[in-house]
Tab-separated table of C-alpha atoms and ligand atoms in Angstrom:
chain	number	residue	atom	x	y	z
A	1	MET	CA	-0.400	-32.681	-12.054
A	2	ASN	CA	-2.335	-32.073	-15.286
A	3	ILE	CA	-2.879	-28.548	-16.479
A	4	GLU	CA	-6.642	-29.137	-16.054
A	5	ASP	CA	-6.098	-29.847	-12.370
A	6	LYS	CA	-4.706	-26.384	-11.653
A	7	LYS	CA	-8.015	-24.966	-10.508
A	8	VAL	CA	-6.786	-21.909	-8.599
A	9	TRP	CA	-4.998	-19.325	-10.757
A	10	TYR	CA	-2.561	-17.748	-8.282
A	11	PRO	CA	-1.363	-14.118	-8.409
A	12	TYR	CA	1.937	-12.973	-9.898
A	13	GLN	CA	2.747	-16.571	-10.743
A	14	GLN	CA	3.894	-18.475	-13.804
A	15	MET	CA	1.479	-21.298	-13.183
A	16	LYS	CA	3.557	-23.817	-15.118
A	17	LEU	CA	6.335	-23.395	-12.578
A	18	ASP	CA	4.073	-23.215	-9.556
A	19	LYS	CA	4.995	-25.670	-6.817
A	20	ARG	CA	2.812	-24.396	-4.023
A	21	ILE	CA	3.588	-26.328	-0.873
A	22	TYR	CA	2.327	-24.098	1.941
A	23	LYS	CA	-1.300	-24.352	2.892
A	24	VAL	CA	-2.589	-22.058	5.628
A	25	LEU	CA	-4.751	-23.835	8.173
A	26	GLU	CA	-5.336	-20.896	10.505
A	27	GLY	CA	-3.886	-17.647	11.793
A	28	LYS	CA	-3.456	-16.570	15.400
A	29	GLY	CA	-1.772	-13.336	16.421
A	30	PRO	CA	1.361	-12.892	14.317
A	31	TYR	CA	1.534	-16.629	13.470
A	32	LEU	CA	0.267	-18.620	10.510
A	33	LYS	CA	-0.306	-22.328	11.039
A	34	ILE	CA	0.992	-23.836	7.834
A	35	GLU	CA	0.801	-27.318	6.399
A	36	ASN	CA	3.893	-28.084	4.355
A	37	LEU	CA	2.652	-30.458	1.655
A	38	GLU	CA	6.156	-31.433	0.608
A	39	LYS	CA	7.356	-32.368	4.075
A	40	ASN	CA	4.017	-33.480	5.360
A	41	GLU	CA	4.330	-31.402	8.515
A	42	ILE	CA	2.435	-28.614	10.248
A	43	LYS	CA	4.288	-25.626	11.612
A	44	ASP	CA	3.513	-22.205	13.131
A	45	LEU	CA	5.373	-19.540	11.179
A	46	LEU	CA	5.954	-15.991	12.377
A	47	ASP	CA	4.525	-13.821	9.612
A	48	GLY	CA	6.829	-11.081	8.344
A	49	VAL	CA	4.645	-9.633	5.594
A	50	SER	CA	1.222	-9.395	7.274
A	51	SER	CA	-0.578	-10.535	4.132
A	52	TRP	CA	0.709	-7.870	1.785
A	53	TRP	CA	0.941	-5.423	4.689
A	54	CYS	CA	-2.712	-5.308	5.687
A	55	ALA	CA	-3.039	-7.579	8.741
A	56	VAL	CA	-1.746	-4.952	11.146
A	57	HIS	CA	-3.328	-6.606	14.215
A	58	GLY	CA	-2.109	-10.051	13.231
A	59	TYR	CA	-4.711	-12.769	12.664
A	60	GLY	CA	-7.812	-13.852	14.526
A	61	ASN	CA	-8.113	-10.764	16.718
A	62	GLU	CA	-11.054	-11.520	18.974
A	63	GLU	CA	-12.469	-7.986	18.955
A	64	LEU	CA	-12.336	-7.796	15.177
A	65	ASN	CA	-13.895	-11.243	14.897
A	66	ASN	CA	-16.696	-10.152	17.196
A	67	ALA	CA	-17.279	-6.904	15.297
A	68	ILE	CA	-17.944	-8.978	12.192
A	69	LYS	CA	-20.068	-11.531	14.052
A	70	GLU	CA	-22.244	-8.809	15.568
A	71	GLN	CA	-22.684	-7.077	12.240
A	72	VAL	CA	-23.412	-10.248	10.281
A	73	ASP	CA	-26.417	-10.922	12.492
A	74	LYS	CA	-27.819	-7.523	11.518
A	75	ILE	CA	-26.978	-7.429	7.833
A	76	ALA	CA	-23.983	-8.761	5.895
A	77	HIS	CA	-24.385	-6.641	2.825
A	78	VAL	CA	-26.691	-4.113	1.300
A	79	MET	CA	-26.090	-1.795	-1.625
A	80	LEU	CA	-25.625	1.919	-1.146
A	81	GLY	CA	-27.881	2.588	-4.144
A	82	GLY	CA	-30.717	4.658	-2.650
A	83	LEU	CA	-29.897	3.343	0.855
A	84	SER	CA	-27.587	4.105	3.736
A	85	HIS	CA	-26.638	2.392	6.989
A	86	SER	CA	-24.999	3.185	10.265
A	87	PRO	CA	-21.629	1.429	9.793
A	88	VAL	CA	-20.907	3.318	6.547
A	89	GLU	CA	-21.946	6.662	8.025
A	90	LYS	CA	-19.903	6.114	11.183
A	91	LEU	CA	-16.842	5.003	9.256
A	92	ALA	CA	-16.976	8.017	6.927
A	93	GLU	CA	-17.222	10.263	9.980
A	94	LYS	CA	-14.307	8.495	11.661
A	95	LEU	CA	-12.080	8.690	8.588
A	96	VAL	CA	-12.764	12.403	8.222
A	97	GLU	CA	-11.862	12.804	11.921
A	98	ILE	CA	-8.546	10.904	11.796
A	99	THR	CA	-7.224	12.070	8.424
A	100	PRO	CA	-5.668	15.542	8.176
A	101	ASP	CA	-8.127	18.461	8.400
A	102	GLY	CA	-9.742	19.414	5.134
A	103	LEU	CA	-10.376	15.903	3.815
A	104	ASN	CA	-14.132	15.726	4.261
A	105	HIS	CA	-15.890	13.388	1.819
A	106	VAL	CA	-15.452	9.630	1.566
A	107	PHE	CA	-16.170	7.362	-1.392
A	108	PHE	CA	-15.842	3.649	-0.574
A	109	SER	CA	-14.716	0.900	-2.946
A	110	ASP	CA	-13.786	-2.712	-2.598
A	111	SER	CA	-10.021	-2.662	-3.168
A	112	GLY	CA	-7.026	-0.355	-3.254
A	113	SER	CA	-6.795	-0.506	-7.041
A	114	VAL	CA	-10.411	0.516	-7.453
A	115	GLY	CA	-9.925	3.270	-4.860
A	116	VAL	CA	-7.126	4.574	-7.115
A	117	GLU	CA	-9.320	4.309	-10.228
A	118	VAL	CA	-11.982	6.287	-8.390
A	119	ALA	CA	-9.467	9.022	-7.515
A	120	ILE	CA	-8.309	9.302	-11.136
A	121	LYS	CA	-11.873	9.357	-12.447
A	122	MET	CA	-12.735	12.061	-9.917
A	123	ALA	CA	-9.747	14.162	-10.994
A	124	ILE	CA	-10.572	13.917	-14.700
A	125	GLN	CA	-14.277	14.576	-14.178
A	126	TYR	CA	-13.547	17.442	-11.781
A	127	PHE	CA	-12.076	19.269	-14.772
A	128	SER	CA	-14.492	17.985	-17.407
A	129	ASN	CA	-17.346	19.280	-15.240
A	130	GLN	CA	-15.736	22.703	-15.706
A	131	ASN	CA	-15.541	22.053	-19.422
A	132	LEU	CA	-11.771	21.622	-19.235
A	133	LYS	CA	-11.889	18.400	-21.202
A	134	ASN	CA	-8.251	18.474	-22.259
A	135	LYS	CA	-7.166	18.079	-18.658
A	136	LYS	CA	-7.124	14.288	-18.642
A	137	LYS	CA	-3.483	13.205	-18.424
A	138	ILE	CA	-1.890	12.088	-15.184
A	139	ILE	CA	1.612	12.506	-13.783
A	140	GLY	CA	3.018	9.623	-11.771
A	141	LEU	CA	6.434	8.904	-10.285
A	142	THR	CA	8.946	6.501	-11.767
A	143	ASN	CA	8.903	3.167	-9.895
A	144	ALA	CA	5.382	3.851	-8.666
A	145	TYR	CA	2.876	1.108	-8.009
A	146	HIS	CA	-0.820	1.940	-7.692
A	147	GLY	CA	-2.529	-1.391	-8.359
A	148	ASP	CA	-3.255	-3.825	-11.158
A	149	THR	CA	-6.414	-2.404	-12.778
A	150	PHE	CA	-5.974	-0.567	-16.074
A	151	LYS	CA	-5.532	3.081	-15.149
A	152	ALA	CA	-3.732	2.092	-11.951
A	153	MET	CA	-1.241	0.117	-14.056
A	154	GLU	CA	-0.819	3.009	-16.456
A	155	ILE	CA	-0.058	5.599	-13.805
A	156	GLY	CA	2.263	3.113	-12.119
A	157	ASP	CA	5.688	2.334	-13.474
A	158	GLU	CA	6.231	-1.359	-12.965
A	159	PRO	CA	7.598	-3.138	-16.042
A	160	ASP	CA	7.953	-6.411	-14.118
A	161	PHE	CA	4.273	-6.393	-13.184
A	162	HIS	CA	2.650	-4.640	-16.122
A	163	GLY	CA	5.040	-4.913	-19.077
A	164	ALA	CA	2.506	-7.010	-21.039
A	165	PHE	CA	0.190	-3.997	-21.205
A	166	LYS	CA	2.671	-1.207	-21.794
A	167	HIS	CA	1.644	-0.833	-25.427
A	168	THR	CA	-1.894	0.052	-24.321
A	169	PHE	CA	-0.810	2.880	-21.998
A	170	LYS	CA	-1.161	6.540	-22.920
A	171	ASP	CA	-1.980	9.832	-21.247
A	172	THR	CA	0.560	9.425	-18.452
A	173	PHE	CA	3.862	11.107	-17.649
A	174	HIS	CA	6.428	9.706	-15.245
A	175	ILE	CA	8.934	11.830	-13.374
A	176	ASP	CA	11.615	10.988	-10.820
A	177	PRO	CA	11.112	11.686	-7.110
A	178	PRO	CA	14.046	13.435	-5.424
A	179	LYS	CA	17.131	11.418	-4.594
A	180	GLY	CA	18.607	11.362	-1.108
A	181	GLY	CA	15.956	9.545	0.910
A	182	PHE	CA	13.903	11.160	3.666
A	183	ASN	CA	16.474	13.887	4.230
A	184	SER	CA	17.165	14.983	0.675
A	185	SER	CA	19.274	18.088	0.294
A	186	ASP	CA	17.639	21.267	-1.000
A	187	GLU	CA	19.501	20.761	-4.224
A	188	GLU	CA	18.153	17.230	-4.706
A	189	ILE	CA	14.650	18.476	-4.035
A	190	ASN	CA	15.040	21.376	-6.444
A	191	VAL	CA	16.237	19.080	-9.216
A	192	ALA	CA	13.099	16.932	-8.853
A	193	LEU	CA	10.832	19.978	-8.570
A	194	SER	CA	12.219	21.566	-11.685
A	195	ILE	CA	11.405	18.368	-13.636
A	196	LEU	CA	7.844	18.661	-12.353
A	197	GLU	CA	7.606	22.366	-13.092
A	198	ASP	CA	9.039	22.007	-16.619
A	199	LEU	CA	6.382	19.426	-17.358
A	200	LEU	CA	3.646	21.631	-15.946
A	201	ILE	CA	4.830	24.669	-17.888
A	202	SER	CA	4.409	22.811	-21.164
A	203	GLU	CA	1.544	20.416	-20.366
A	204	ALA	CA	-0.592	21.692	-17.459
A	205	ASP	CA	-3.549	22.381	-19.788
A	206	ASN	CA	-3.628	18.665	-20.549
A	207	ILE	CA	-3.015	17.370	-17.027
A	208	ALA	CA	-5.638	16.568	-14.406
A	209	ALA	CA	-3.545	15.271	-11.530
A	210	PHE	CA	-0.240	14.287	-10.019
A	211	ILE	CA	-0.429	11.029	-8.039
A	212	VAL	CA	2.189	9.762	-5.588
A	213	GLU	CA	2.695	7.138	-2.922
A	214	PRO	CA	3.755	9.679	-0.292
A	215	LEU	CA	7.243	9.235	1.201
A	216	ILE	CA	7.774	5.574	0.387
A	217	GLN	CA	7.254	3.813	-2.898
A	218	ALA	CA	6.568	0.361	-1.612
A	219	SER	CA	6.241	-2.211	-4.407
A	220	GLY	CA	8.590	-0.105	-6.556
A	221	GLY	CA	11.486	-1.001	-4.261
A	222	PHE	CA	10.866	0.686	-0.890
A	223	ILE	CA	12.236	3.991	-2.131
A	224	VAL	CA	11.971	6.681	0.529
A	225	TYR	CA	11.865	10.378	-0.388
A	226	SER	CA	11.486	13.712	1.284
A	227	PRO	CA	8.306	15.269	2.716
A	228	LYS	CA	9.663	18.684	1.651
A	229	TYR	CA	9.282	17.596	-1.963
A	230	LEU	CA	5.594	16.948	-1.373
A	231	GLU	CA	5.139	20.357	0.256
A	232	LYS	CA	6.749	22.165	-2.672
A	233	ALA	CA	4.964	19.985	-5.227
A	234	ARG	CA	1.695	20.998	-3.548
A	235	GLU	CA	2.459	24.625	-4.387
A	236	LEU	CA	3.169	23.734	-8.005
A	237	CYS	CA	-0.050	21.713	-8.323
A	238	ASP	CA	-2.016	24.721	-7.064
A	239	ARG	CA	-0.155	27.171	-9.279
A	240	TYR	CA	-0.757	25.093	-12.418
A	241	ASN	CA	-4.306	24.017	-11.501
A	242	ILE	CA	-3.874	20.279	-11.201
A	243	LEU	CA	-5.051	18.015	-8.382
A	244	PHE	CA	-2.598	16.319	-6.038
A	245	ILE	CA	-3.467	12.735	-5.105
A	246	PHE	CA	-1.871	10.725	-2.293
A	247	ASP	CA	-2.161	6.962	-2.600
A	248	GLU	CA	-1.855	5.875	1.041
A	249	VAL	CA	-3.118	2.350	0.386
A	250	ALA	CA	0.210	0.996	1.641
A	251	THR	CA	1.390	3.861	3.850
A	252	GLY	CA	-1.857	4.505	5.735
A	253	PHE	CA	-2.567	3.345	9.280
A	254	GLY	CA	0.859	3.637	10.822
A	255	ARG	CA	3.093	1.883	8.318
A	256	THR	CA	5.400	4.921	8.052
A	257	GLY	CA	5.474	5.695	11.770
A	258	LYS	CA	2.679	8.263	11.766
A	259	PHE	CA	-1.034	7.591	11.356
A	260	PHE	CA	-0.736	8.676	7.719
A	261	ALA	CA	2.314	9.593	5.652
A	262	THR	CA	0.537	12.903	5.023
A	263	ASN	CA	1.133	13.698	8.711
A	264	TYR	CA	4.843	14.151	7.967
A	265	THR	CA	3.920	17.201	5.897
A	266	ASN	CA	2.090	20.461	6.516
A	267	ILE	CA	-0.088	20.006	3.444
A	268	ILE	CA	-3.109	17.983	2.447
A	269	PRO	CA	-3.703	16.341	-0.888
A	270	ASP	CA	-6.892	17.030	-2.847
A	271	ILE	CA	-7.618	13.306	-2.778
A	272	LEU	CA	-6.321	10.631	-0.386
A	273	ILE	CA	-6.753	6.891	-0.919
A	274	LEU	CA	-6.734	4.342	1.907
A	275	GLY	CA	-7.002	0.561	1.672
A	276	LYS	CA	-5.192	-2.527	2.960
A	277	ALA	CA	-5.069	-1.923	6.756
A	278	LEU	CA	-8.351	0.036	6.667
A	279	THR	CA	-10.234	-3.114	7.671
A	280	GLY	CA	-7.408	-4.383	9.870
A	281	GLY	CA	-6.697	-6.729	6.980
A	282	TYR	CA	-10.002	-8.561	7.332
A	283	LEU	CA	-11.849	-7.631	4.137
A	284	GLY	CA	-11.083	-5.882	0.890
A	285	HIS	CA	-12.113	-2.274	1.112
A	286	SER	CA	-10.829	1.185	0.323
A	287	ALA	CA	-11.724	4.810	0.904
A	288	THR	CA	-11.117	7.668	-1.534
A	289	ILE	CA	-11.354	10.832	0.540
A	290	THR	CA	-11.589	14.309	-0.973
A	291	THR	CA	-11.504	17.920	0.035
A	292	THR	CA	-14.659	19.995	-0.229
A	293	LYS	CA	-13.082	21.793	-3.188
A	294	VAL	CA	-13.101	18.525	-5.158
A	295	PHE	CA	-16.539	17.501	-3.859
A	296	LYS	CA	-17.962	20.851	-4.930
A	297	GLY	CA	-16.783	20.142	-8.471
A	298	PHE	CA	-19.560	17.541	-8.680
A	299	TRP	CA	-22.210	19.552	-6.759
A	300	SER	CA	-24.879	20.696	-9.177
A	301	ASP	CA	-28.539	20.371	-10.102
A	302	SER	CA	-27.608	18.139	-13.012
A	303	TYR	CA	-26.859	14.399	-13.048
A	304	GLU	CA	-24.438	15.161	-15.819
A	305	HIS	CA	-22.036	16.394	-13.129
A	306	ALA	CA	-22.592	13.528	-10.684
A	307	PHE	CA	-19.899	10.940	-10.029
A	308	MET	CA	-21.356	7.918	-11.827
A	309	HIS	CA	-19.487	5.131	-10.104
A	310	GLY	CA	-20.774	2.546	-7.631
A	311	PRO	CA	-19.037	-0.739	-6.849
A	312	THR	CA	-21.596	-3.341	-5.726
A	313	PHE	CA	-19.809	-3.910	-2.443
A	314	MET	CA	-18.913	-0.300	-1.624
A	315	GLY	CA	-19.491	0.506	2.025
A	316	ASN	CA	-20.111	-3.161	2.827
A	317	PRO	CA	-21.438	-3.236	6.421
A	318	LEU	CA	-19.060	-6.004	7.538
A	319	ALA	CA	-16.068	-4.123	6.113
A	320	CYS	CA	-17.205	-0.879	7.757
A	321	ALA	CA	-17.889	-2.519	11.135
A	322	VAL	CA	-14.497	-4.218	11.234
A	323	SER	CA	-12.753	-1.015	10.058
A	324	LEU	CA	-14.347	0.948	12.883
A	325	LYS	CA	-13.197	-1.624	15.427
A	326	SER	CA	-9.721	-1.720	13.907
A	327	ILE	CA	-9.354	2.069	14.201
A	328	GLU	CA	-10.710	1.942	17.767
A	329	ILE	CA	-8.061	-0.624	18.762
A	330	PHE	CA	-5.354	1.349	16.943
A	331	GLN	CA	-6.167	4.467	18.949
A	332	ARG	CA	-7.048	2.865	22.280
A	333	ASP	CA	-3.961	0.643	22.418
A	334	ASN	CA	-1.573	3.407	21.323
A	335	TYR	CA	-0.408	1.657	18.211
A	336	LEU	CA	1.810	4.591	17.281
A	337	ASP	CA	3.910	3.790	20.381
A	338	LYS	CA	4.126	0.126	19.380
A	339	ILE	CA	5.132	1.212	15.893
A	340	GLU	CA	7.852	3.479	17.243
A	341	LYS	CA	9.260	0.640	19.345
A	342	ILE	CA	9.300	-1.773	16.404
A	343	ASN	CA	10.905	0.940	14.267
A	344	SER	CA	13.751	1.436	16.715
A	345	ILE	CA	14.406	-2.332	16.917
A	346	LEU	CA	14.423	-2.546	13.121
A	347	LYS	CA	16.892	0.339	12.947
A	348	ASN	CA	19.196	-1.290	15.496
A	349	GLU	CA	19.012	-4.674	13.816
A	350	LEU	CA	19.251	-3.721	10.162
A	351	LEU	CA	20.845	-0.341	9.513
A	352	GLU	CA	24.338	-1.362	10.585
A	353	PHE	CA	24.237	-4.606	8.648
A	354	LYS	CA	26.884	-4.548	5.956
A	355	HIS	CA	27.870	-7.390	3.654
A	356	GLU	CA	29.458	-7.810	0.245
A	357	LEU	CA	26.159	-9.198	-1.118
A	358	VAL	CA	24.116	-6.288	0.235
A	359	LYS	CA	23.540	-3.075	-1.671
A	360	GLU	CA	21.736	-1.167	1.070
A	361	THR	CA	19.566	-1.596	4.142
A	362	ARG	CA	16.592	0.689	4.768
A	363	VAL	CA	14.146	1.126	7.614
A	364	PHE	CA	11.102	3.366	7.536
A	365	GLY	CA	8.301	3.010	10.067
A	366	VAL	CA	7.452	-0.676	10.277
A	367	THR	CA	9.249	-1.601	7.076
A	368	GLY	CA	12.711	-3.133	7.081
A	369	VAL	CA	14.564	-3.896	3.861
A	370	ILE	CA	17.828	-5.554	2.925
A	371	GLU	CA	18.393	-4.804	-0.729
A	372	VAL	CA	20.817	-7.323	-2.205
A	373	LYS	CA	23.033	-6.760	-5.207
A	374	ASP	CA	21.631	-9.665	-7.188
A	375	SER	CA	18.089	-11.016	-6.889
A	376	LYS	CA	19.365	-14.571	-7.523
A	377	ILE	CA	20.815	-14.505	-4.013
A	378	LEU	CA	17.297	-14.640	-2.599
A	379	LYS	CA	16.134	-17.713	-4.497
A	380	GLU	CA	16.366	-20.098	-1.559
A	381	PHE	CA	15.359	-17.583	1.085
A	382	GLN	CA	11.756	-18.612	1.591
A	383	LYS	CA	12.735	-22.208	2.357
A	384	TYR	CA	15.394	-20.951	4.746
A	385	ALA	CA	12.872	-18.719	6.511
A	386	TYR	CA	10.478	-21.661	6.785
A	387	GLU	CA	13.158	-23.830	8.373
A	388	HIS	CA	13.783	-21.044	10.879
A	389	GLY	CA	10.109	-20.546	11.687
A	390	ALA	CA	9.077	-17.518	9.646
A	391	TYR	CA	7.085	-16.623	6.580
A	392	ILE	CA	8.866	-13.875	4.661
A	393	ARG	CA	8.444	-13.462	0.921
A	394	PRO	CA	11.076	-11.364	-0.842
A	395	PHE	CA	10.549	-9.966	-4.304
A	396	GLY	CA	13.176	-8.920	-6.838
A	397	SER	CA	16.285	-7.970	-4.933
A	398	TYR	CA	14.333	-6.870	-1.850
A	399	LEU	CA	14.470	-8.982	1.258
A	400	TYR	CA	11.922	-7.126	3.322
A	401	ILE	CA	9.527	-7.329	6.219
A	402	MET	CA	6.347	-5.348	6.773
A	403	PRO	CA	4.927	-7.213	9.758
A	404	SER	CA	1.912	-6.607	11.988
A	405	TYR	CA	2.257	-4.075	14.809
A	406	ILE	CA	1.654	-6.628	17.584
A	407	LEU	CA	5.109	-8.191	17.469
A	408	ASP	CA	7.167	-8.143	20.640
A	409	GLU	CA	10.881	-7.387	20.690
A	410	VAL	CA	11.916	-11.043	20.455
A	411	GLU	CA	9.714	-11.586	17.421
A	412	VAL	CA	10.980	-8.502	15.576
A	413	LYS	CA	14.563	-9.535	16.287
A	414	LYS	CA	13.840	-13.065	15.131
A	415	LEU	CA	12.654	-11.830	11.723
A	416	CYS	CA	15.726	-9.596	11.357
A	417	THR	CA	18.087	-12.363	12.438
A	418	ILE	CA	16.643	-14.763	9.877
A	419	MET	CA	17.167	-12.189	7.121
A	420	LYS	CA	20.712	-11.355	8.192
A	421	ASN	CA	21.743	-14.961	8.842
A	422	TYR	CA	20.551	-16.021	5.410
A	423	ILE	CA	22.906	-13.495	3.880
A	424	LEU	CA	25.736	-14.435	6.237
A	425	GLU	CA	25.267	-18.144	5.604
A	426	TYR	CA	24.460	-17.718	1.918
A	427	LEU	CA	27.611	-19.191	0.540
A	428	ASN	CA	27.136	-22.310	2.730
A	429	VAL	CA	23.387	-22.623	2.120
A	430	LYS	CA	23.891	-22.391	-1.618
B	501	LIG	N1	-1.723	1.376	-4.141
B	501	LIG	C1	-0.636	0.967	-3.466
B	501	LIG	C2	0.368	1.992	-3.016
B	501	LIG	C3	-0.432	-0.382	-3.180
B	501	LIG	O1	0.665	-0.773	-2.527
B	501	LIG	C4	-1.419	-1.304	-3.602
B	501	LIG	C5	-1.300	-2.797	-3.292
B	501	LIG	N2	-0.064	-3.300	-3.032
B	501	LIG	C6	-2.539	-0.838	-4.293
B	501	LIG	C7	-2.671	0.506	-4.533
B	501	LIG	C8	-3.598	-1.783	-4.788
B	501	LIG	O2	-4.376	-2.280	-3.754
B	501	LIG	P1	-5.223	-3.617	-3.944
B	501	LIG	O3	-4.255	-4.747	-4.045
B	501	LIG	O4	-6.091	-3.680	-2.711
B	501	LIG	O5	-6.040	-3.451	-5.186
């Protein structure tokens, strides 16, 4: 193929090496119907990654389809400039109802990354509106991922993704989360907190916010850490007058086992960001939700203090209608029970799995990971998964699944078996 013929520029891909052979024809439930261009065959594959973790109901859910069809006959899109509409008002109300008490005001955007940008802009302007213009730096965690737009890259810590831009980054500090996983010891938590406090002692006058992916750093390697750290960090953020931001783009809507990762703690962040599963994985959309304290920071008789941001597609009626239906299904069909069941199967299947090629296995909510010692081991995995009827896409040294919540026991076990058998058969397959 000539370089000119490569019309689609695919994500995270060295296009020169791209040999894309899977073409999705349709999706039904947890299955993707895939045409394999190399083998000239069509196959239904059980999807283990739910389209970067957003398709929590699987594909082609009839109720979600109908929510969009009904809305499209009314209006597909209209700007929120000077106008409002029912789906956006209802969704804002619903999000305020289901997120922890105190988060009251919702700003919509069209992707997780932009939702993060919005949160950072809000934090910086919150202080500049008080004439605290030095408070503009941000603290992030090492190994964090918050998206691919500029400030989101900068507050993240992903050399593999964003190394090409590192020389443009400034105004950000990175600190380690506590070691020890979900149940860190007090000592491990104190070590991490003292790093945070030392930074705040010297720099708080220049810092606007501390942003975290609460409890699990997903793209950074599925690193789980303690809710107690977040509770104590909340106290430090208050003491040193900086805002605390939770990026729940990946963790929101059940992925960690509770509705939101925030629900594992007794605190609320000043700003919470939701995306991905917000629309049930149907359309790009995100919600940046703030406390009234933050909202009040913009409340004035002057436009100078207003939040001057407005993505064209914010509050898109189709996205809002499908989000409302997705949340309705989530609550009505007791998704948290489904999630708990999947979690216990994942634990049984993966946590005891030991092998000389495996560094560690981790399970948190509906996320199961086999971390291997050398990423090269996973090179042939995708083909192997295809042959065994699944679509699973590892990255780095992480062989992971983050499937939809509609899988039955057999399907969850099938995904785990494929992962484990690949490792067990590795020396033969190679
Ligand atoms: N924050 C987190 C924690 C994420 O995992 C992601 C996406 N993987 C984003 C932000 C960015 O979301 P989007 O891809 O919708 O821009």
